[in-house]
GROMACS .gro file of C-alpha atoms in nm:
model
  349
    1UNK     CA    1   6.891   4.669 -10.838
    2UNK     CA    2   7.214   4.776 -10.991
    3UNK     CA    3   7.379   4.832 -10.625
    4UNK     CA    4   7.256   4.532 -10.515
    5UNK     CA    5   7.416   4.333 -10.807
    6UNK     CA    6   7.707   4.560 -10.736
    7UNK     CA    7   7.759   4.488 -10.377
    8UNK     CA    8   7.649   4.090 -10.416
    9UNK     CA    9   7.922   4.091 -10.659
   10UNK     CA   10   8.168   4.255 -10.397
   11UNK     CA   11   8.097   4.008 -10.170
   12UNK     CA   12   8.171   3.649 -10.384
   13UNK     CA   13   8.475   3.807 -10.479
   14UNK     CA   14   8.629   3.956 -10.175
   15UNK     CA   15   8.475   3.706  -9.894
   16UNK     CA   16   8.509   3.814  -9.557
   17UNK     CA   17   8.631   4.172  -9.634
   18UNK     CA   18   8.366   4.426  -9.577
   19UNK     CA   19   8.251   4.696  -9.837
   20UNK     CA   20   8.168   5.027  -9.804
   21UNK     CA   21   8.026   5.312 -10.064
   22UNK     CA   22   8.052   5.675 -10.018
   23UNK     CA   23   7.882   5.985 -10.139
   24UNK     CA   24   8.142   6.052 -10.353
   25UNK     CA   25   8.058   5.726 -10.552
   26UNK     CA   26   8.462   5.571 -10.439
   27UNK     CA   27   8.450   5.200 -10.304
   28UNK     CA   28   8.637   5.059 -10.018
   29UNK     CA   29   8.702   4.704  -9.947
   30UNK     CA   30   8.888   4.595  -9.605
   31UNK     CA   31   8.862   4.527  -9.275
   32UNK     CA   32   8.560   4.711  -9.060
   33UNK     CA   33   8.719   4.781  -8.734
   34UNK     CA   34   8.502   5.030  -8.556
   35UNK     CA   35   8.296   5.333  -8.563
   36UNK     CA   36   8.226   5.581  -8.288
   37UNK     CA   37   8.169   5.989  -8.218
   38UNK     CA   38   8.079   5.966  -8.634
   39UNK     CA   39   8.418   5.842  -8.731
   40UNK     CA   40   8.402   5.493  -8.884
   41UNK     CA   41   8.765   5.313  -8.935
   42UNK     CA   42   8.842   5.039  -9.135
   43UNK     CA   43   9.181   4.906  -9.284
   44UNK     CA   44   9.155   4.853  -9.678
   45UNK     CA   45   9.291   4.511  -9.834
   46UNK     CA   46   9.555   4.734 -10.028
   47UNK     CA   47   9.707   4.857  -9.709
   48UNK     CA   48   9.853   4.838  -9.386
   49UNK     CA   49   9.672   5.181  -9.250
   50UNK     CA   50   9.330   5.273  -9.128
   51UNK     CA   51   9.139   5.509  -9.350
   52UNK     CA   52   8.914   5.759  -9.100
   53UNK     CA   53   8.587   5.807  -9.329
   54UNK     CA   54   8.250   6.001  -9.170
   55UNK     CA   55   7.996   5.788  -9.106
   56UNK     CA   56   7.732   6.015  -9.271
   57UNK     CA   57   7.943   5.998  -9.601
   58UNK     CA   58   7.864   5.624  -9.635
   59UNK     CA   59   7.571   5.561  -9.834
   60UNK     CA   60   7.636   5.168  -9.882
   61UNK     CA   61   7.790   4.961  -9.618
   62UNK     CA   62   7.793   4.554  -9.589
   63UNK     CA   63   7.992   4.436  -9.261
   64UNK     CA   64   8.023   4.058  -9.235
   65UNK     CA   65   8.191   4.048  -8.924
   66UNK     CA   66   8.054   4.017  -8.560
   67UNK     CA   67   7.987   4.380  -8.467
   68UNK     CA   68   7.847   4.511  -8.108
   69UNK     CA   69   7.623   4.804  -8.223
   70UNK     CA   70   7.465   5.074  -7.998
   71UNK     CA   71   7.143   5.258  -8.096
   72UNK     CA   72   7.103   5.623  -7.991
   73UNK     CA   73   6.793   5.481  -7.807
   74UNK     CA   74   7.036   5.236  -7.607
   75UNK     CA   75   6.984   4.939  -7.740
   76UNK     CA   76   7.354   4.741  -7.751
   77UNK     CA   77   7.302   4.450  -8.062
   78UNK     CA   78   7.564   4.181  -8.163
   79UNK     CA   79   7.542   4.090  -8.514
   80UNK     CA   80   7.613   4.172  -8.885
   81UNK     CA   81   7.452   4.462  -9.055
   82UNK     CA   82   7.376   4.565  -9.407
   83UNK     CA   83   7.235   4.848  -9.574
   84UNK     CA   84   6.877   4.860  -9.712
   85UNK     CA   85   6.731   5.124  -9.883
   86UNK     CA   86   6.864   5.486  -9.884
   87UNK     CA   87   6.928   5.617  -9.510
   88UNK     CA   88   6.857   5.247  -9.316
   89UNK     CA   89   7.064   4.978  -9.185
   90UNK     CA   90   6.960   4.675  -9.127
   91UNK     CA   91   7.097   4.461  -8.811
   92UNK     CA   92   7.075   4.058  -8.797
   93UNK     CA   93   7.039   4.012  -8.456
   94UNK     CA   94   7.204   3.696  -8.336
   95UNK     CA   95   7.005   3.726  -8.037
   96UNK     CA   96   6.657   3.811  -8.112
   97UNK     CA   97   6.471   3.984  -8.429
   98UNK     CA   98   6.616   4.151  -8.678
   99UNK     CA   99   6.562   4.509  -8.720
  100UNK     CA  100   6.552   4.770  -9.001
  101UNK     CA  101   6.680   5.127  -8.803
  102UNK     CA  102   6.801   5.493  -8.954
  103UNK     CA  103   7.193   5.476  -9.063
  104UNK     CA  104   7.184   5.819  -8.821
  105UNK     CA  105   7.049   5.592  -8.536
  106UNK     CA  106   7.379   5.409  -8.501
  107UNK     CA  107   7.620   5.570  -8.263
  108UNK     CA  108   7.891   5.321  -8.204
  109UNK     CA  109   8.027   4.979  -8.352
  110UNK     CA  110   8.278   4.736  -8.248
  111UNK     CA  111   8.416   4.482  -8.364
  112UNK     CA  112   8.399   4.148  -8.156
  113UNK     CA  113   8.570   3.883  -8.369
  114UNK     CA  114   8.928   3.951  -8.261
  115UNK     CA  115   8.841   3.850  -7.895
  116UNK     CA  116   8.966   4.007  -7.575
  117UNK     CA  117   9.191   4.301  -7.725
  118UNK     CA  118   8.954   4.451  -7.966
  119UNK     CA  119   8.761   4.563  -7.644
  120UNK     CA  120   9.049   4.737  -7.509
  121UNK     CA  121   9.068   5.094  -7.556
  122UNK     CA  122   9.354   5.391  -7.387
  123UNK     CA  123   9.535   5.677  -7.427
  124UNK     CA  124   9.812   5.808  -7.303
  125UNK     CA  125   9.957   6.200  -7.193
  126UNK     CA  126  10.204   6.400  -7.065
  127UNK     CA  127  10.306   6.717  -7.067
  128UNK     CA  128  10.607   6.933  -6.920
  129UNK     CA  129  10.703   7.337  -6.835
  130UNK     CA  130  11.005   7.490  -6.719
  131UNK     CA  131  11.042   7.855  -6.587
  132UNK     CA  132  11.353   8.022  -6.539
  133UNK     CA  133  11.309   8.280  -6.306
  134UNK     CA  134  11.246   8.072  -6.042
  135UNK     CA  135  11.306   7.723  -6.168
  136UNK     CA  136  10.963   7.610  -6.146
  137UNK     CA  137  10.908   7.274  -6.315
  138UNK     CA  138  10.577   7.104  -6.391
  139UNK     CA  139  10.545   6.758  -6.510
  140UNK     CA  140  10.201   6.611  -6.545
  141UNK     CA  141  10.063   6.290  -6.670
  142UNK     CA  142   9.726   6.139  -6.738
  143UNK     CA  143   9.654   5.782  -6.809
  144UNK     CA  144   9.312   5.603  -6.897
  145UNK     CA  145   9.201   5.242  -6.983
  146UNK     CA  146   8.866   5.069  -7.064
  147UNK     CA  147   8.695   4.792  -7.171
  148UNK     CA  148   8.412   4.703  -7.345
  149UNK     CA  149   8.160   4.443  -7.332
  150UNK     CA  150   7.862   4.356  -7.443
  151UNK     CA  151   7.585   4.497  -7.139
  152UNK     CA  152   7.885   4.661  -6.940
  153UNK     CA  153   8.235   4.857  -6.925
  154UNK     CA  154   8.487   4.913  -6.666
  155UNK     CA  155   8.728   5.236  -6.680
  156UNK     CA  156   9.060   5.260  -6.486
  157UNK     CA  157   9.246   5.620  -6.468
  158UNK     CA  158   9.521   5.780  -6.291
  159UNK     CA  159   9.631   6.130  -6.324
  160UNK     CA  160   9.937   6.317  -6.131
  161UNK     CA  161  10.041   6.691  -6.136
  162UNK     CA  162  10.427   6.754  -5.950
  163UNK     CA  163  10.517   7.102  -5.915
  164UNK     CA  164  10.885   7.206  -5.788
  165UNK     CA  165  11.070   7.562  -5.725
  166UNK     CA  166  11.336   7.708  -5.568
  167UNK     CA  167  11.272   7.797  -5.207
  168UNK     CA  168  10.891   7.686  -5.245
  169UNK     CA  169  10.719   7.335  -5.066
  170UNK     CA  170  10.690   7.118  -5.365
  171UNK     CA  171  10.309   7.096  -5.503
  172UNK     CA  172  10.136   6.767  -5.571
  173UNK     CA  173   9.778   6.664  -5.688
  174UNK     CA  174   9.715   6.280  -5.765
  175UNK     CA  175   9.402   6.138  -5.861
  176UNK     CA  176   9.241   5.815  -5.965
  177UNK     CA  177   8.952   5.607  -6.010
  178UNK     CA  178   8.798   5.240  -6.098
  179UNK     CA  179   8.438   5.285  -6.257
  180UNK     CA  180   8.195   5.016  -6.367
  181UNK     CA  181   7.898   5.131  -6.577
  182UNK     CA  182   7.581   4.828  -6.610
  183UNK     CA  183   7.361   4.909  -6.967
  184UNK     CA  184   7.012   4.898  -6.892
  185UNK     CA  185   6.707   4.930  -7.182
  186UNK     CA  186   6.658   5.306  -7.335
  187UNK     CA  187   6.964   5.442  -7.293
  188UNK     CA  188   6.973   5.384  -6.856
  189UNK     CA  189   7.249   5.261  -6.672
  190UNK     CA  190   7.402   5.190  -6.342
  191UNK     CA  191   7.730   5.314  -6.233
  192UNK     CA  192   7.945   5.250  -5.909
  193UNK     CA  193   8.286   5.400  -5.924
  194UNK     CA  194   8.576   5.392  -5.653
  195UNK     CA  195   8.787   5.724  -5.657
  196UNK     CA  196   9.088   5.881  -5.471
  197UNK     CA  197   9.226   6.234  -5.459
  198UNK     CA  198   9.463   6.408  -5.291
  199UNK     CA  199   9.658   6.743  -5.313
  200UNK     CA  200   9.830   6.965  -5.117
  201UNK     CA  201   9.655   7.308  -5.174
  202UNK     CA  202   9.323   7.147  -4.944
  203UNK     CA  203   9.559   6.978  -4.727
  204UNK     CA  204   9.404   6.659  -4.857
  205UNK     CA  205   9.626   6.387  -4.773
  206UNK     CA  206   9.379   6.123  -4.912
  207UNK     CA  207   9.018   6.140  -5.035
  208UNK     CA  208   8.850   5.795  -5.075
  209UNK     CA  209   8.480   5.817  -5.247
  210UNK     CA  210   8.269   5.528  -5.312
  211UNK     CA  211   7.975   5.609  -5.527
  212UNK     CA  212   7.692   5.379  -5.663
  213UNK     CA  213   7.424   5.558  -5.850
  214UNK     CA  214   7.162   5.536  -6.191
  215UNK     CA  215   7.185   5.768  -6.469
  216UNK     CA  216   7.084   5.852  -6.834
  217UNK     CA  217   7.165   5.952  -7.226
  218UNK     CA  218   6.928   6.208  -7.247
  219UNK     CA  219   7.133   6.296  -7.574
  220UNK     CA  220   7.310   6.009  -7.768
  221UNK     CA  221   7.410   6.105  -8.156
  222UNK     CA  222   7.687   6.090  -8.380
  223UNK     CA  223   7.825   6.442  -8.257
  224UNK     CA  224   7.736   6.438  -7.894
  225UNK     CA  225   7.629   6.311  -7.587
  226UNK     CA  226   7.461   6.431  -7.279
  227UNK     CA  227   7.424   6.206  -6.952
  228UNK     CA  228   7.285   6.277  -6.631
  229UNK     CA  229   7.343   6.089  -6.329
  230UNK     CA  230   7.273   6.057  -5.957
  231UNK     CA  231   7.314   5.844  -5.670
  232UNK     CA  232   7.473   5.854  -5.287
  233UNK     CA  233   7.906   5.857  -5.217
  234UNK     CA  234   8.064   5.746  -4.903
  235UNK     CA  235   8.363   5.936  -4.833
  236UNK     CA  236   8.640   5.902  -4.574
  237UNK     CA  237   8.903   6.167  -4.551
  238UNK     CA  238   9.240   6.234  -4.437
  239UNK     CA  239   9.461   6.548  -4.408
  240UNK     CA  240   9.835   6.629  -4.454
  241UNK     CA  241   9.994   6.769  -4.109
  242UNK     CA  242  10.072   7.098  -4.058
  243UNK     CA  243  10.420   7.247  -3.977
  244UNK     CA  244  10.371   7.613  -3.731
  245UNK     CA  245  10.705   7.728  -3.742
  246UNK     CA  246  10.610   8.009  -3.475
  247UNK     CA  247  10.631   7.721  -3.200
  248UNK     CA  248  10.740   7.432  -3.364
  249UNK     CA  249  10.473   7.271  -3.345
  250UNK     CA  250  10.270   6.979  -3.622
  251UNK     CA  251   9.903   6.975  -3.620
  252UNK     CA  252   9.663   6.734  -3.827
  253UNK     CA  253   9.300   6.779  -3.876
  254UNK     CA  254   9.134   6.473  -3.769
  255UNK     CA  255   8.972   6.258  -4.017
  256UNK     CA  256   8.611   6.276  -4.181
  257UNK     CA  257   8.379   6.005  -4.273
  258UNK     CA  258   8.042   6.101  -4.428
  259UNK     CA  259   7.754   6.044  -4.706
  260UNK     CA  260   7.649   6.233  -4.954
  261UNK     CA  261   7.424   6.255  -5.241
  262UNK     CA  262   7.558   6.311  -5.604
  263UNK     CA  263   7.434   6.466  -5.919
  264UNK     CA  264   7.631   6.482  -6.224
  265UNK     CA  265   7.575   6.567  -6.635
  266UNK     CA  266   7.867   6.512  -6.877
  267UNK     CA  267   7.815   6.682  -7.223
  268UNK     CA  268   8.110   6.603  -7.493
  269UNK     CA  269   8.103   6.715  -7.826
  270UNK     CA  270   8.235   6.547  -8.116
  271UNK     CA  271   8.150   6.687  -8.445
  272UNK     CA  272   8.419   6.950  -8.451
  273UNK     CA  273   8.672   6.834  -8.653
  274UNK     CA  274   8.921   6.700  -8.512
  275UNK     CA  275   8.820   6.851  -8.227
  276UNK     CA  276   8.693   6.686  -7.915
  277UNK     CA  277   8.546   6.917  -7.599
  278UNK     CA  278   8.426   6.717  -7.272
  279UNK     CA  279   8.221   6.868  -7.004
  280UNK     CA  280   8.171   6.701  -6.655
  281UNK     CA  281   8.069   6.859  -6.363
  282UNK     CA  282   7.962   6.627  -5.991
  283UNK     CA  283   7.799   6.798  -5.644
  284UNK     CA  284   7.794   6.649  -5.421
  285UNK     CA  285   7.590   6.780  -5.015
  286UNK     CA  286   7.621   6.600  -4.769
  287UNK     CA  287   7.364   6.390  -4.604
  288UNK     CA  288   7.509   6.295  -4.285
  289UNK     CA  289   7.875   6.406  -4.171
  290UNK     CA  290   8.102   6.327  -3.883
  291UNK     CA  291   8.007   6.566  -3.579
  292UNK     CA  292   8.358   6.784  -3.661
  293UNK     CA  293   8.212   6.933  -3.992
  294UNK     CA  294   7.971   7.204  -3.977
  295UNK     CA  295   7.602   7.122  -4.154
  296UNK     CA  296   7.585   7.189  -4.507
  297UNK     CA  297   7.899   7.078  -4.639
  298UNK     CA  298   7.886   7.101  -5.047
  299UNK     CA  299   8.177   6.981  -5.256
  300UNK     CA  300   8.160   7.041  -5.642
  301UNK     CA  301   8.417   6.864  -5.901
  302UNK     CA  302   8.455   7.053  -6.253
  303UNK     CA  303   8.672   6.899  -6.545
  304UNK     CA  304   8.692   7.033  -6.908
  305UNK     CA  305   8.915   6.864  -7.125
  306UNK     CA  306   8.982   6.975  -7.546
  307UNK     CA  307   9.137   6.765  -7.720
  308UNK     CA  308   9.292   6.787  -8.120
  309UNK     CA  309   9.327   6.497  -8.245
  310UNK     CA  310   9.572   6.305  -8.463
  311UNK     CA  311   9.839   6.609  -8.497
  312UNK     CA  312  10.097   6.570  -8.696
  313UNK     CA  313  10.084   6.115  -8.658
  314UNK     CA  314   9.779   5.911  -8.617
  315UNK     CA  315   9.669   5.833  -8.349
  316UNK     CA  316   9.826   6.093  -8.155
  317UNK     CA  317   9.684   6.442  -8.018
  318UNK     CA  318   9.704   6.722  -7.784
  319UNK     CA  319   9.547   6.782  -7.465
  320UNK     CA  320   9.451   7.108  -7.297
  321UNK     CA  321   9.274   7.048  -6.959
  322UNK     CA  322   9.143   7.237  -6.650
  323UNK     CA  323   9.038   7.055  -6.329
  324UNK     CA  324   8.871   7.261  -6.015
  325UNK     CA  325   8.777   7.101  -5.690
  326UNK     CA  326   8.571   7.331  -5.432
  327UNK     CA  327   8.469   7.240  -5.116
  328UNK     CA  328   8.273   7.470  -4.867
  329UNK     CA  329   8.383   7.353  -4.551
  330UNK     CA  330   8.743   7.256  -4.577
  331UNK     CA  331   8.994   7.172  -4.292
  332UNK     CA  332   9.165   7.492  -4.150
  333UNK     CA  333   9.498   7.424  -4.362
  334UNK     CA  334   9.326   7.378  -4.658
  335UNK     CA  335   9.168   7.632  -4.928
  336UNK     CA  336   8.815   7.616  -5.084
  337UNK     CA  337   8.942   7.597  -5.411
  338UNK     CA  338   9.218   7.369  -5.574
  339UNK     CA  339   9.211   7.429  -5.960
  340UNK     CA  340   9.457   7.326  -6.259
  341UNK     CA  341   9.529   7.380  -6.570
  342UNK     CA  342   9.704   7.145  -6.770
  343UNK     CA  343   9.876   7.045  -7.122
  344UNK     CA  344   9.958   6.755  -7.286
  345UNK     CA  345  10.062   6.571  -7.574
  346UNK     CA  346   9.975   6.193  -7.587
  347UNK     CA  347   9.864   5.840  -7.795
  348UNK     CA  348   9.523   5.667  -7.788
  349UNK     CA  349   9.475   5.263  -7.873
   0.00000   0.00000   0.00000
């Protein structure tokens, strides 16, 4: 009774600004932004930053905003939410019944008042080495954008590797992708993403994939997810010519078109810190190829990716990152295995 006085209280004096209580017993009044991987943020009416609080150390929250919140089951709500009782939360759905769920049960809110930008979300990297033996130099950059909506999300990326040394063909790697994910009921979605690669160790002059496929949460929490996917790609292929200098002579592979099937898990983990460790690994056989590639062709894509979070400024981190494409029937120029290992220090909006 007394916490409910307390927070009714809160909430004819303050208006609009939100109110949360910790375990600690400390109150915080402001501006509810957003809460994902466990890590709610919200900006307090005495200042201009955002405090970073765990969302398993608040044991009284009232937002009175217009929030998108995701269930660990799937479900994607718009609407205001309140706690009730020790442990629950309960939602006012705007579009349907309300419901009364486990605080633990919410995975991810966003706030939808501001409009358009609030569903924006990207980061930033790059990262440098310079050896001076040889005069190698390295520059490598990785950029990612997304939005959010309320029953889908789109995902742009583009990320570039240059390597240069004395006496040495220069080494480059270059790959993006446009991804659209469609949120269907307990925790199932469908995904078609458009992708391009190329790099010089395969001889890969340009890799164009178009994949549409369904796939699944099978783990959804506040410090980790695991999703499964599969589907069919369409791939056409081109490769980089080839200089003999016994005769003088260029060659080029001739080009591949194909299908193939896909499956793919992603497993991140969140609850580490600061610390943030994504998993994703894609094969990919092929179903039918073009009659110049020998039957069962299987290409695999690996990424890890660690990454610390906001060293030294908000906001900011550092990425360490290893990439490895394999493909059992390359071209004759090209190598099985293309791999990289990368570091970088960035910003994330």
């Amino acid at each position: 009774m007394l916490i409910f006085l307390f927070f009714n209280i809160h909430y004819l004096s303050f208006g609009q600004d939100d109110t949360l209580k910790l375990n600690n017993g400390d109150v915080i009044v402001g501006d509810l932004k957003s809460m994902e991987k466990g890590v709610l943020i919200i900006e307090p009416t005495y200042s201009d930053a955002d405090f970073k609080i765990k969302w398993n150390d608040i044991v009284e929250v009232i937002a009175l905003k217009r929030y998108l919140i995701t269930l660990s089951d799937g479900q994607r709500i718009n609407g205001t939410f309140r706690s009730e009782g020790k442990g629950k939360i309960l939602i006012d759905n705007e579009d349907g019944e309300d419901l009364t769920v486990n605080q633990s049960d919410v995975v991810n809110i966003k706030s939808v008042d501001s409009g358009f930008l609030s569903r924006l979300y990207a980061n930033i990297d790059f990262g440098f080495s310079l050896t001076k033996a040889n005069n190698q130099r390295q520059l490598n950059s990785n950029l990612r954008m997304g939005y959010v909506a309320d029953r889908w999300s789109t995902e742009v990326y583009y990320n570039s590797l240059l390597t240069t040394q004395d006496n040495v063909t220069d080494i480059q790697r270059n790959d993006a992708g446009l991804g659209f994910i469609y949120f269907l009921p307990r925790d199932w979605n469908l995904g078609a993403n458009l992708i391009f690669l190329s790099n010089t160790e395969q001889s890969l002059e340009l890799r164009t994939t178009g994949k549409v496929g369904v796939g699944n949460y099978v783990i959804r929490t506040n410090s980790s997810y695991w999703n499964i996917s599969a589907g069919v790609a369409f791939n056409k292929e081109t490769f980089s010519s080839v200089f003999n200098p016994d005769d003088g002579t260029t060659t080029q592979a001739p080009g591949r078109n194909s299908m193939e099937a896909f499956i793919g898990t992603e497993l991140n983990l969140y609850d580490i810190g600061d610390l943030n460790l994504l998993t994703n690994v894609i094969v990919y056989p092929t179903i039918v190829s073009a009659s110049n590639v020998k039957s069962g062709r299987v290409r695999t894509d690996f990424r890890f990716d660690a990454v610390y979070d906001d060293i030294f400024i908000e906001d900011f981190y550092i990425r360490a990152g290893f990439t490895l494409n394999y493909d059992n029937r390359p071209v004759e120029a090209g190598k099985e295995v293309d791999y990289i290992f990368t570091t970088g220090f960035g910003w994330k909006w």
